[in-house]
Structures are given as C-alpha cells and as structure tokens.
Amino acid sequence: MEKMPYRQEMGLAMVQATIEQVSSSDWRQQLPVLTGRQIRLRELRTSDAASLFAMLTTEEVARFISPPPTTVEGFERFIAWTHRQRTAGSYACFAVTVQGFDTAIGIFQIRELEPGFGTAEWGFAIGSPFWGTGLFQDGAELVLRFAFEMLGVHRLEARCAVKNGRGNGALHKVGAVQEGVLRKAFLKNGEYLDQVLYAIVEDDWRALRSPERLFPMNVH
Ligand SMILES: CC(C)(COP(=O)(O)OP(=O)(O)OC[C@H]1O[C@@H](n2cnc3c(N)ncnc32)[C@H](O)[C@@H]1OP(=O)(O)O)[C@@H](O)C(=O)NCCC(=O)NCCS
C-alpha cells in the first residue's frame, strides 16, 4: 500500500463493531460511518486537510509510504480525488477519528485491483501520537468487514516495505499472510526497497470470525 496515497482481542473487537446499514452500492454515493470500540471511520471532508497534513507528513509516518502531499492545499486536492474515485466505484478512503472527536488523524484506503473489487489492495497511515493505542486494529477490523461484506472482495492484498517494522507487525496482527517478497519494488528517496506482499482471503477471514473462534473471547 505504499504505492497508494491499538490493542484489543480481534474477535471481541469485531463483535462490538458496528457498521451502519448500507446497501452494497450506497458506498459510491457516500461512505458509511464505521464505528468500533474506540474508533470512528467516516468519509473524508475538505476540512480534514489541515489535520491530515499535520499527522501524515511527519518523518516517521511518511518514511515507508508514497510521499504525501506537501501542503494543506495538496491534501485538499487529494481529498477531492478520493471522492471522485469513490464515485467511480474503484476506491474508498476513510478518515480515522477517535470516538468523541471529529479530527481526522489518519486514513484507511482500499482500491480495486480488478474491475468489481474481486481483488483489492488496502493501506493505512495513522498519526504517530496514536500508534500502539489499539486504534489501528480497531479500524482494520472495520475496514476488513467493509471490504469482504460490502465491496465483495475475495482477496485483499497489502504491500509493505521489509524495513517497515510497525507496518509488518500491524499486518500480521490482523491476519494478513505473507506470500512473498517483491524485490526492489518500491522507490523511496532514490532507493529501491524490497516489499513484503501480504494477502487476506475471504475464506480465511470468515474462518477467523467463526462462532467457535469468537465464542470464548466473548465470555465475560
Ligand atoms: C502502520 C500503522 C497504521 C500501524 O499502527 P500502529 O498503531 O503503529 O500499530 P500497532 O501498534 O497496533 O501494531 C504494530 C505492531 O508491530 C509491532 N512492531 C513495532 N515495531 C516493530 C518492528 N520493528 N518489527 C516488528 N514488529 C514491530 C508492534 O509491537 C505491534 O505489535 P503488538 O501490538 O503485538 O505489540 C502505523 O504504524 C503507521 O501509520 N505507520 C506509518 C504509515 C505506514 O507505514 N503504513 C503502512 C504501510 S504498509
């Protein structure tokens, strides 16, 4: 996901998460609001540009991803682009907010790799003050449900620079399976970096969510 622009039990987070009812085609008009334990994912707004600029352009966030816009206006143009791509039905980008606050502190994005979203690729970036807080896992569970239940994805890929420790750790945590290493696949600051190719396939995701797996985690 470099090429595209916090800790809870996985099962418990999924059971407690809610996705507002939308039909499978509604998302092209407006993304649903996805609510987890502590996170709220919503449509991006032009007014998110300033906070996204502050959160996503720091050295530690941008180190292993495609260069983010370098100005607030650049983020405004990016946000307008995300809306056009969503309307076209090929891409969705959620703003990450913490419940009770409306400030965008990161993004989750997903794009189709083939018409109809059978295979797709996802990526994410969150402001570093919110790393290690459980927000990522909370949001990832919601985006996975959105992908497999609403978009009809059967295979969800992610690419992550081998050197990106947090990115790789994050993907492992949510069940992504390493399938290989793409040698020198990502140009960053004049250097070609190796990338790990990950995928989550729908059957594996559904198995992870099976009642037998979830039940023990929900006994209080
Ligand atoms: C990727 C990102 C969204 C993950 O969010 P996060 O809050 O940092 O993720 P988490 O802390 O929940 O999970 C990261 C895991 O990696 C582990 N980790 C950290 N450094 C690591 C390293 N060098 N090697 C291996 N694992 C590492 C963490 O311990 C954690 O696992 P744990 O919760 O079991 O301890 C966030 O780090 C980010 O925005 N990074 C910058 C953008 C980016 O690189 N995006 C990903 C592109 S693939």
Coordinates of N, CA and C and ligand atoms in Angstrom, one line a residue:
M1 N 0.8 -1.2 0.0 CA 0.0 0.0 0.0 C 0.9 1.3 0.0
E2 N 2.2 1.1 0.0 CA 3.0 2.3 0.0 C 2.7 3.0 -1.3
K3 N 2.2 2.3 -2.3 CA 2.0 3.0 -3.6 C 0.7 3.6 -3.7
M4 N -0.1 3.6 -2.7 CA -1.4 4.3 -2.6 C -1.1 5.4 -1.6
P5 N -1.8 6.5 -2.2 CA -1.6 7.5 -1.3 C -1.9 7.0 0.2
Y6 N -4.9 -0.1 17.8 CA -4.3 -0.1 19.1 C -4.8 -1.3 19.9
R7 N -4.5 -2.1 21.0 CA -4.5 -3.5 21.1 C -5.8 -4.0 21.8
Q8 N -6.6 -4.8 21.0 CA -7.8 -5.4 21.5 C -7.8 -6.8 21.0
E9 N -8.5 -7.7 21.6 CA -8.7 -9.1 21.0 C -9.5 -8.9 19.7
M10 N -9.0 -9.6 18.7 CA -9.6 -9.4 17.4 C -11.1 -9.7 17.4
G11 N -11.4 -10.9 18.0 CA -12.8 -11.3 17.9 C -13.7 -10.4 18.6
L12 N -13.3 -10.0 19.8 CA -14.1 -9.1 20.6 C -14.4 -7.8 19.9
A13 N -13.3 -7.3 19.3 CA -13.4 -6.0 18.6 C -14.4 -6.1 17.5
M14 N -14.4 -7.3 16.8 CA -15.3 -7.5 15.7 C -16.8 -7.5 16.1
V15 N -17.0 -8.2 17.2 CA -18.4 -8.4 17.7 C -18.9 -7.0 18.1
Q16 N -18.1 -6.2 18.7 CA -18.6 -5.0 19.2 C -18.7 -3.9 18.2
A17 N -18.0 -4.1 17.0 CA -18.0 -3.1 16.0 C -19.4 -3.1 15.3
T18 N -19.7 -1.9 14.9 CA -21.0 -1.8 14.1 C -20.7 -1.1 12.8
I19 N -21.4 -1.5 11.8 CA -21.4 -0.8 10.5 C -22.8 -0.4 10.2
E20 N -23.0 0.9 10.0 CA -24.3 1.3 9.7 C -24.8 0.6 8.4
Q21 N -26.1 0.3 8.4 CA -26.7 -0.4 7.3 C -26.6 0.4 6.0
V22 N -26.0 -0.2 5.0 CA -26.0 0.4 3.7 C -26.1 -0.7 2.7
S23 N -26.6 -0.4 1.6 CA -26.7 -1.4 0.5 C -25.3 -1.5 -0.1
S24 N -25.0 -2.5 -0.9 CA -23.7 -2.7 -1.4 C -23.4 -1.6 -2.4
S25 N -24.3 -0.8 -3.0 CA -24.0 0.2 -3.9 C -24.0 1.6 -3.3
D26 N -24.5 1.8 -2.1 CA -24.6 3.1 -1.5 C -23.2 3.7 -1.3
W27 N -22.2 2.9 -1.0 CA -20.9 3.5 -0.7 C -20.4 4.4 -1.8
R28 N -20.8 4.2 -3.0 CA -20.3 5.0 -4.1 C -20.8 6.5 -3.9
Q29 N -22.0 6.6 -3.4 CA -22.5 8.0 -3.1 C -21.9 8.6 -1.9
Q30 N -21.8 7.8 -0.8 CA -21.3 8.3 0.5 C -20.8 7.1 1.3
L31 N -19.6 7.2 1.8 CA -19.1 6.0 2.6 C -19.9 5.9 3.9
P32 N -20.2 4.7 4.3 CA -20.8 4.5 5.6 C -19.9 4.9 6.7
V33 N -20.5 5.3 7.9 CA -19.7 5.5 9.1 C -19.5 4.2 9.8
L34 N -18.3 3.8 10.0 CA -17.9 2.5 10.7 C -17.5 2.8 12.1
T35 N -18.1 2.2 13.0 CA -17.8 2.5 14.4 C -17.3 1.3 15.1
G36 N -16.1 1.4 15.8 CA -15.5 0.3 16.5 C -15.5 0.6 18.0
R37 N -14.6 0.0 18.7 CA -14.6 0.2 20.2 C -14.2 1.6 20.5
Q38 N -13.2 2.1 19.8 CA -12.7 3.5 20.2 C -12.5 4.3 18.9
I39 N -12.8 3.7 17.8 CA -12.5 4.5 16.5 C -13.8 4.7 15.8
R40 N -13.8 5.7 14.9 CA -14.9 6.0 14.1 C -14.3 6.3 12.7
L41 N -14.7 5.6 11.7 CA -14.2 5.8 10.3 C -15.3 6.5 9.5
R42 N -15.0 7.5 8.9 CA -16.1 8.2 8.1 C -15.5 8.8 6.8
E43 N -16.4 9.3 6.0 CA -16.0 10.0 4.7 C -15.0 11.1 5.0
L44 N -14.0 11.3 4.2 CA -13.1 12.4 4.3 C -13.9 13.7 3.9
R45 N -13.5 14.8 4.5 CA -14.0 16.1 4.2 C -12.9 17.0 3.8
T46 N -13.2 18.1 3.0 CA -12.1 19.0 2.7 C -11.5 19.6 3.9
S47 N -12.3 19.8 4.9 CA -11.8 20.4 6.2 C -10.9 19.5 7.0
D48 N -10.7 18.3 6.5 CA -9.7 17.4 7.2 C -8.3 17.6 6.7
A49 N -8.2 18.5 5.7 CA -6.8 18.6 5.1 C -5.8 19.1 6.1
A50 N -6.1 20.0 6.9 CA -5.1 20.6 7.8 C -4.6 19.5 8.8
S51 N -5.5 18.8 9.4 CA -5.1 17.8 10.4 C -4.4 16.6 9.8
L52 N -4.8 16.2 8.6 CA -4.1 15.2 7.9 C -2.7 15.6 7.5
F53 N -2.6 16.9 7.1 CA -1.2 17.4 6.8 C -0.4 17.3 8.0
A54 N -0.9 17.7 9.2 CA -0.1 17.7 10.4 C 0.3 16.2 10.8
M55 N -0.7 15.3 10.6 CA -0.5 13.9 11.1 C 0.3 13.0 10.2
L56 N 0.2 13.3 8.9 CA 0.7 12.3 7.9 C 2.0 12.7 7.2
T57 N 2.5 13.9 7.5 CA 3.7 14.4 6.8 C 4.9 14.3 7.7
T58 N 4.8 13.8 8.9 CA 6.0 13.7 9.7 C 6.9 12.6 9.2
E59 N 8.2 12.7 9.5 CA 9.2 11.8 9.0 C 8.8 10.4 9.3
E60 N 8.4 10.1 10.6 CA 8.2 8.7 11.0 C 7.0 8.1 10.3
V61 N 6.0 8.9 10.0 CA 4.8 8.4 9.3 C 5.1 8.2 7.8
A62 N 5.8 9.1 7.2 CA 6.0 9.1 5.7 C 7.2 8.2 5.3
R63 N 7.9 7.7 6.2 CA 9.2 7.0 5.9 C 9.0 5.9 4.9
F64 N 8.0 5.1 5.0 CA 7.9 4.0 4.1 C 6.6 4.0 3.2
I65 N 6.0 5.2 3.0 CA 4.9 5.3 2.1 C 5.1 6.3 1.0
S66 N 4.3 6.2 0.0 CA 4.4 7.2 -1.1 C 4.4 8.6 -0.5
P67 N 5.2 9.5 -1.0 CA 5.2 10.9 -0.4 C 3.8 11.5 -0.3
P68 N 3.4 11.9 0.9 CA 2.1 12.5 1.0 C 2.1 13.9 0.4
P69 N 1.0 14.6 0.2 CA 1.0 16.0 -0.3 C 1.8 16.8 0.7
T70 N 2.4 17.8 0.1 CA 3.4 18.6 1.0 C 2.7 19.9 1.5
T71 N 1.5 20.2 1.2 CA 0.8 21.3 1.7 C -0.6 21.0 2.1
V72 N -1.3 21.9 2.8 CA -2.7 21.6 3.2 C -3.5 21.6 1.9
E73 N -3.2 22.5 0.9 CA -3.9 22.6 -0.3 C -3.8 21.2 -1.1
G74 N -2.6 20.7 -1.0 CA -2.3 19.4 -1.6 C -3.2 18.3 -1.0
F75 N -3.4 18.4 0.3 CA -4.3 17.4 0.9 C -5.8 17.7 0.5
E76 N -6.1 18.9 0.3 CA -7.5 19.2 -0.2 C -7.7 18.6 -1.6
R77 N -6.7 18.7 -2.4 CA -6.8 18.1 -3.8 C -6.9 16.6 -3.7
F78 N -6.1 16.0 -2.7 CA -6.1 14.6 -2.5 C -7.5 14.1 -2.1
I79 N -8.1 14.9 -1.2 CA -9.5 14.5 -0.7 C -10.5 14.6 -1.8
A80 N -10.4 15.6 -2.6 CA -11.3 15.8 -3.8 C -11.1 14.6 -4.7
W81 N -9.9 14.2 -4.9 CA -9.6 13.0 -5.8 C -10.2 11.7 -5.2
T82 N -10.1 11.6 -3.8 CA -10.7 10.4 -3.2 C -12.2 10.3 -3.5
H83 N -12.9 11.5 -3.4 CA -14.3 11.5 -3.7 C -14.6 11.1 -5.1
R84 N -13.8 11.6 -6.0 CA -14.1 11.2 -7.4 C -13.9 9.7 -7.7
Q85 N -12.8 9.2 -7.1 CA -12.6 7.7 -7.2 C -13.6 6.9 -6.6
R86 N -14.1 7.4 -5.4 CA -15.2 6.6 -4.8 C -16.5 6.6 -5.6
T87 N -16.8 7.8 -6.2 CA -18.0 7.9 -7.0 C -17.8 7.0 -8.3
A88 N -16.6 6.9 -8.7 CA -16.4 6.0 -9.9 C -16.4 4.5 -9.5
G89 N -16.4 4.3 -8.2 CA -16.6 2.9 -7.7 C -15.3 2.1 -7.6
S90 N -14.2 2.7 -7.7 CA -12.9 1.9 -7.7 C -12.1 2.1 -6.5
Y91 N -12.5 2.9 -5.5 CA -11.6 3.2 -4.4 C -12.5 3.8 -3.3
A92 N -12.0 3.6 -2.1 CA -12.6 4.2 -0.9 C -11.6 4.6 0.1
C93 N -11.7 5.8 0.7 CA -10.8 6.2 1.6 C -11.5 6.8 2.9
F94 N -11.3 6.2 4.0 CA -11.9 6.6 5.3 C -11.0 7.5 6.1
A95 N -11.6 8.5 6.7 CA -10.9 9.3 7.7 C -10.9 8.5 9.0
V96 N -9.8 8.5 9.7 CA -9.8 7.9 11.0 C -10.0 9.0 12.1
T97 N -11.0 8.8 12.9 CA -11.2 9.7 14.0 C -11.4 8.8 15.3
V98 N -11.1 9.4 16.4 CA -11.3 8.8 17.7 C -12.7 9.1 18.2
Q99 N -13.4 8.1 18.7 CA -14.8 8.4 19.1 C -14.8 9.6 20.1
G100 N -15.8 10.4 19.8 CA -16.0 11.6 20.7 C -15.2 12.8 20.1
F101 N -14.4 12.6 19.1 CA -13.7 13.7 18.5 C -13.9 13.6 17.0
D102 N -13.9 14.7 16.3 CA -14.1 14.6 14.8 C -12.8 14.9 14.0
T103 N -11.7 15.1 14.7 CA -10.5 15.4 14.0 C -10.0 14.1 13.2
A104 N -9.6 14.3 12.0 CA -9.0 13.2 11.2 C -7.6 13.0 11.6
I105 N -7.2 11.8 12.1 CA -5.8 11.6 12.5 C -5.2 10.5 11.6
G106 N -5.8 10.1 10.6 CA -5.2 9.1 9.7 C -6.2 8.7 8.6
I107 N -5.8 7.7 7.8 CA -6.7 7.2 6.8 C -6.5 5.7 6.6
F108 N -7.6 5.1 6.2 CA -7.6 3.7 5.7 C -8.1 3.8 4.2
Q109 N -7.4 3.2 3.3 CA -7.8 3.3 1.9 C -7.8 1.9 1.3
I110 N -8.7 1.7 0.3 CA -8.8 0.4 -0.4 C -9.1 0.7 -1.8
R111 N -8.4 0.0 -2.7 CA -8.7 0.2 -4.1 C -8.8 -1.1 -4.8
E112 N -9.6 -1.1 -5.9 CA -9.7 -2.3 -6.6 C -8.5 -2.6 -7.5
L113 N -8.1 -3.9 -7.6 CA -7.0 -4.3 -8.5 C -7.6 -4.9 -9.7
E114 N -8.9 -5.2 -9.7 CA -9.5 -5.6 -11.0 C -11.0 -5.1 -10.9
P115 N -11.6 -4.8 -12.0 CA -12.9 -4.3 -12.0 C -13.9 -5.1 -11.2
G116 N -14.6 -4.5 -10.3 CA -15.6 -5.2 -9.5 C -15.1 -5.5 -8.1
F117 N -13.8 -5.2 -7.8 CA -13.3 -5.3 -6.4 C -13.0 -6.8 -6.0
G118 N -13.0 -7.7 -6.9 CA -12.7 -9.1 -6.5 C -11.4 -9.2 -5.8
T119 N -10.4 -8.6 -6.4 CA -9.1 -8.5 -5.7 C -8.9 -7.0 -5.5
A120 N -8.4 -6.7 -4.3 CA -8.2 -5.3 -3.9 C -7.0 -5.1 -3.1
E121 N -6.5 -3.9 -2.9 CA -5.4 -3.6 -2.1 C -5.7 -2.6 -1.0
W122 N -5.2 -2.7 0.2 CA -5.5 -1.7 1.2 C -4.3 -1.2 1.8
G123 N -4.4 0.0 2.4 CA -3.3 0.6 3.1 C -3.8 1.6 4.2
F124 N -2.9 2.1 5.0 CA -3.3 2.8 6.1 C -2.1 3.7 6.6
A125 N -2.5 4.8 7.2 CA -1.5 5.6 7.9 C -2.2 6.4 9.0
I126 N -1.6 6.4 10.2 CA -2.1 7.0 11.3 C -1.1 7.9 12.0
G127 N -1.5 9.0 12.5 CA -0.5 9.9 13.1 C 0.2 9.2 14.3
S128 N 1.5 9.5 14.4 CA 2.3 8.7 15.3 C 1.9 8.9 16.8
P129 N 1.3 10.0 17.2 CA 0.8 10.0 18.6 C -0.2 8.9 18.9
F130 N -0.8 8.3 17.9 CA -1.9 7.3 18.1 C -1.4 5.9 17.9
W131 N -0.1 5.7 17.6 CA 0.5 4.4 17.4 C 0.5 3.6 18.7
G132 N 0.2 2.3 18.6 CA 0.3 1.5 19.8 C -0.8 1.7 20.8
T133 N -1.9 2.3 20.3 CA -3.0 2.5 21.2 C -4.2 1.6 21.0
G134 N -4.1 0.7 19.9 CA -5.3 -0.2 19.6 C -6.2 0.4 18.5
L135 N -6.0 1.6 18.2 CA -6.8 2.2 17.1 C -6.6 1.5 15.8
F136 N -5.4 1.2 15.5 CA -5.2 0.6 14.2 C -6.0 -0.7 14.1
Q137 N -5.9 -1.6 15.1 CA -6.5 -2.9 15.0 C -8.1 -2.7 14.9
D138 N -8.5 -1.8 15.7 CA -10.0 -1.5 15.8 C -10.4 -1.1 14.4
G139 N -9.7 -0.2 13.7 CA -10.1 0.3 12.4 C -9.9 -0.8 11.3
A140 N -8.8 -1.5 11.5 CA -8.6 -2.6 10.5 C -9.7 -3.6 10.4
E141 N -10.3 -4.0 11.6 CA -11.4 -4.9 11.6 C -12.6 -4.4 10.9
L142 N -12.8 -3.1 11.1 CA -13.9 -2.5 10.4 C -13.7 -2.4 8.9
V143 N -12.5 -2.1 8.5 CA -12.3 -2.0 7.0 C -12.3 -3.4 6.4
L144 N -11.8 -4.4 7.1 CA -11.9 -5.8 6.6 C -13.4 -6.2 6.4
R145 N -14.2 -5.9 7.4 CA -15.7 -6.2 7.2 C -16.2 -5.4 6.0
F146 N -15.9 -4.1 5.9 CA -16.4 -3.3 4.7 C -15.9 -4.0 3.4
A147 N -14.7 -4.4 3.4 CA -14.1 -5.0 2.1 C -14.8 -6.3 1.8
F148 N -14.9 -7.2 2.8 CA -15.4 -8.5 2.4 C -17.0 -8.6 2.4
E149 N -17.6 -7.8 3.2 CA -19.1 -7.9 3.2 C -19.8 -6.9 2.3
M150 N -19.2 -5.7 2.1 CA -19.9 -4.7 1.3 C -19.3 -4.6 -0.1
L151 N -18.0 -4.6 -0.2 CA -17.4 -4.5 -1.5 C -17.3 -5.8 -2.3
G152 N -17.4 -6.9 -1.6 CA -17.4 -8.2 -2.2 C -16.0 -8.7 -2.6
V153 N -15.0 -8.2 -1.9 CA -13.6 -8.6 -2.1 C -13.5 -10.0 -1.7
H154 N -12.7 -10.8 -2.5 CA -12.3 -12.1 -2.1 C -10.9 -12.3 -1.8
R155 N -10.1 -11.3 -2.2 CA -8.6 -11.3 -1.9 C -8.2 -9.9 -1.7
L156 N -7.6 -9.6 -0.5 CA -7.2 -8.3 -0.1 C -5.7 -8.3 0.1
E157 N -5.0 -7.6 -0.8 CA -3.6 -7.5 -0.7 C -3.1 -6.3 0.0
A158 N -1.9 -6.4 0.5 CA -1.1 -5.2 1.0 C 0.3 -5.4 0.7
R159 N 1.0 -4.3 0.5 CA 2.4 -4.3 0.3 C 3.1 -3.5 1.3
C160 N 4.2 -3.9 1.9 CA 4.8 -3.2 3.0 C 6.3 -3.4 2.9
A161 N 7.0 -2.3 2.9 CA 8.5 -2.3 2.9 C 9.0 -3.3 3.9
V162 N 9.9 -4.1 3.5 CA 10.5 -5.1 4.5 C 11.0 -4.3 5.7
K163 N 11.6 -3.1 5.5 CA 12.2 -2.4 6.6 C 11.1 -1.7 7.5
N164 N 9.8 -1.8 7.2 CA 8.8 -1.1 7.9 C 8.3 -2.0 9.1
G165 N 9.0 -2.0 10.2 CA 8.7 -2.9 11.3 C 7.3 -2.8 11.7
R166 N 6.8 -1.6 12.0 CA 5.4 -1.4 12.5 C 4.4 -1.9 11.5
G167 N 4.6 -1.5 10.2 CA 3.7 -1.9 9.2 C 3.5 -3.4 9.1
N168 N 4.7 -4.1 9.1 CA 4.6 -5.6 9.0 C 4.0 -6.1 10.3
G169 N 4.3 -5.6 11.4 CA 3.7 -6.1 12.7 C 2.2 -5.9 12.7
A170 N 1.8 -4.7 12.2 CA 0.4 -4.4 12.1 C -0.4 -5.4 11.2
L171 N 0.2 -5.7 10.0 CA -0.5 -6.6 9.1 C -0.6 -8.0 9.7
H172 N 0.5 -8.5 10.3 CA 0.5 -9.8 10.9 C -0.7 -9.9 12.0
K173 N -0.8 -8.8 12.8 CA -1.8 -8.8 13.8 C -3.2 -9.0 13.3
V174 N -3.5 -8.5 12.1 CA -4.9 -8.6 11.7 C -5.1 -9.8 10.7
G175 N -4.1 -10.7 10.7 CA -4.3 -12.0 10.0 C -3.8 -12.0 8.5
A176 N -3.1 -10.9 8.1 CA -2.5 -11.0 6.8 C -1.4 -12.0 6.7
V177 N -1.4 -12.7 5.6 CA -0.4 -13.8 5.4 C 0.6 -13.3 4.4
Q178 N 1.9 -13.5 4.8 CA 3.0 -13.1 3.9 C 3.1 -14.1 2.8
E179 N 3.1 -13.6 1.6 CA 3.1 -14.5 0.4 C 4.4 -14.5 -0.3
G180 N 5.2 -13.5 -0.1 CA 6.4 -13.4 -0.8 C 7.1 -12.0 -0.6
V181 N 8.2 -11.9 -1.2 CA 8.9 -10.6 -1.2 C 9.1 -10.1 -2.6
L182 N 8.7 -8.9 -2.8 CA 8.8 -8.3 -4.1 C 10.1 -7.5 -4.1
R183 N 11.1 -8.0 -4.8 CA 12.4 -7.4 -4.7 C 12.5 -6.0 -5.4
K184 N 13.0 -5.1 -4.7 CA 13.3 -3.7 -5.2 C 12.0 -3.2 -5.9
A185 N 10.9 -3.3 -5.3 CA 9.6 -3.0 -5.9 C 9.1 -1.6 -5.6
F186 N 9.8 -0.9 -4.7 CA 9.2 0.4 -4.2 C 10.3 1.4 -4.1
L187 N 10.2 2.5 -4.9 CA 11.2 3.5 -5.0 C 10.9 4.6 -3.9
K188 N 11.8 4.7 -3.0 CA 11.6 5.7 -1.9 C 13.0 6.4 -1.7
N189 N 12.9 7.7 -1.8 CA 14.1 8.6 -1.6 C 15.3 8.1 -2.4
G190 N 15.0 7.7 -3.7 CA 16.1 7.3 -4.6 C 16.6 5.9 -4.4
E191 N 15.9 5.1 -3.5 CA 16.4 3.8 -3.2 C 15.2 2.8 -3.5
Y192 N 15.5 1.7 -4.2 CA 14.5 0.7 -4.4 C 14.5 -0.2 -3.2
L193 N 13.3 -0.3 -2.6 CA 13.1 -1.1 -1.4 C 12.4 -2.4 -1.7
D194 N 12.8 -3.5 -1.0 CA 12.0 -4.7 -1.1 C 10.7 -4.6 -0.3
Q195 N 9.7 -5.2 -0.8 CA 8.4 -5.1 -0.2 C 7.9 -6.6 0.1
V196 N 7.2 -6.7 1.2 CA 6.5 -7.9 1.5 C 5.1 -7.8 0.9
L197 N 4.7 -8.9 0.2 CA 3.4 -9.0 -0.3 C 2.5 -9.8 0.7
Y198 N 1.5 -9.2 1.2 CA 0.5 -9.9 2.1 C -0.8 -10.1 1.4
A199 N -1.6 -11.1 1.8 CA -3.0 -11.1 1.4 C -3.8 -11.7 2.5
I200 N -5.0 -11.3 2.6 CA -6.1 -11.9 3.4 C -7.1 -12.4 2.4
V201 N -7.5 -13.7 2.4 CA -8.5 -14.1 1.5 C -9.8 -14.3 2.3
E202 N -10.9 -14.1 1.6 CA -12.2 -14.1 2.3 C -12.5 -15.3 3.2
D203 N -12.1 -16.5 2.7 CA -12.4 -17.7 3.4 C -11.6 -17.7 4.8
D204 N -10.4 -17.3 4.7 CA -9.6 -17.2 6.0 C -10.2 -16.2 6.9
W205 N -10.6 -15.1 6.4 CA -11.2 -14.0 7.2 C -12.5 -14.5 7.9
R206 N -13.3 -15.2 7.1 CA -14.6 -15.8 7.6 C -14.3 -16.8 8.7
A207 N -13.3 -17.7 8.4 CA -12.9 -18.7 9.4 C -12.4 -18.1 10.7
L208 N -11.7 -17.0 10.6 CA -11.2 -16.3 11.8 C -12.4 -15.7 12.6
R209 N -13.5 -15.4 11.9 CA -14.6 -14.8 12.6 C -15.7 -15.9 13.0
S210 N -15.4 -17.2 12.8 CA -16.4 -18.2 13.0 C -16.8 -18.2 14.5
P211 N -18.1 -18.6 14.8 CA -18.6 -18.5 16.1 C -17.7 -19.3 17.1
E212 N -17.1 -20.5 16.6 CA -16.3 -21.3 17.6 C -15.1 -20.4 18.0
R213 N -14.6 -19.6 17.1 CA -13.4 -18.8 17.4 C -13.8 -17.6 18.3
L214 N -15.0 -17.1 18.0 CA -15.4 -15.9 18.7 C -15.9 -16.1 20.1
F215 N -16.6 -17.3 20.2 CA -17.4 -17.5 21.5 C -16.5 -17.4 22.7
P216 N -15.4 -18.1 22.8 CA -14.6 -18.0 24.0 C -14.2 -16.6 24.4
M217 N -13.9 -15.8 23.3 CA -13.5 -14.4 23.6 C -14.6 -13.5 24.1
N218 N -15.8 -14.0 24.0 CA -16.9 -13.1 24.4 C -17.6 -13.5 25.7
V219 N -17.0 -14.5 26.3 CA -17.5 -14.9 27.7 C -16.8 -13.9 28.7
H220 N -17.7 -13.3 29.4 CA -17.1 -12.3 30.4 C -17.1 -13.0 31.8
Ligands
LIG1 C1 1.0 1.1 10.1 C2 0.3 1.8 11.3 C3 -1.0 2.3 10.8 C4 0.1 0.7 12.4 O1 -0.5 1.4 13.5 P1 0.2 1.1 14.9 O2 -0.7 1.7 16.0 O3 1.6 1.5 14.9 O4 0.1 -0.5 15.0 P2 0.1 -1.4 16.3 O5 1.0 -0.8 17.4 O6 -1.3 -1.7 16.6 O7 0.8 -2.7 15.7 C5 2.1 -2.7 15.3 C6 2.7 -4.0 15.8 O8 4.1 -4.1 15.2 C7 4.9 -4.3 16.3 N1 6.2 -3.7 15.9 C8 6.7 -2.5 16.2 N2 7.9 -2.4 15.7 C9 8.2 -3.5 15.1 C10 9.4 -4.0 14.4 N3 10.4 -3.2 14.2 N4 9.3 -5.2 13.9 C11 8.3 -6.0 14.1 N5 7.1 -5.6 14.7 C12 7.1 -4.4 15.2 C13 4.3 -3.7 17.5 O9 4.9 -4.2 18.7 C14 2.9 -4.0 17.3 O10 2.6 -5.3 17.7 P3 1.9 -5.6 19.2 O11 0.7 -4.8 19.3 O12 1.6 -7.1 19.1 O13 3.0 -5.3 20.1 C15 1.2 2.9 11.8 O14 2.4 2.5 12.4 C16 1.5 3.9 10.7 O15 0.7 4.8 10.4 N6 2.7 3.9 10.2 C17 3.2 4.8 9.1 C18 2.5 4.6 7.8 C19 2.8 3.2 7.3 O16 3.9 2.7 7.4 N7 1.7 2.5 6.8 C20 1.8 1.1 6.5 C21 2.2 0.8 5.1 S1 2.1 -1.0 4.8

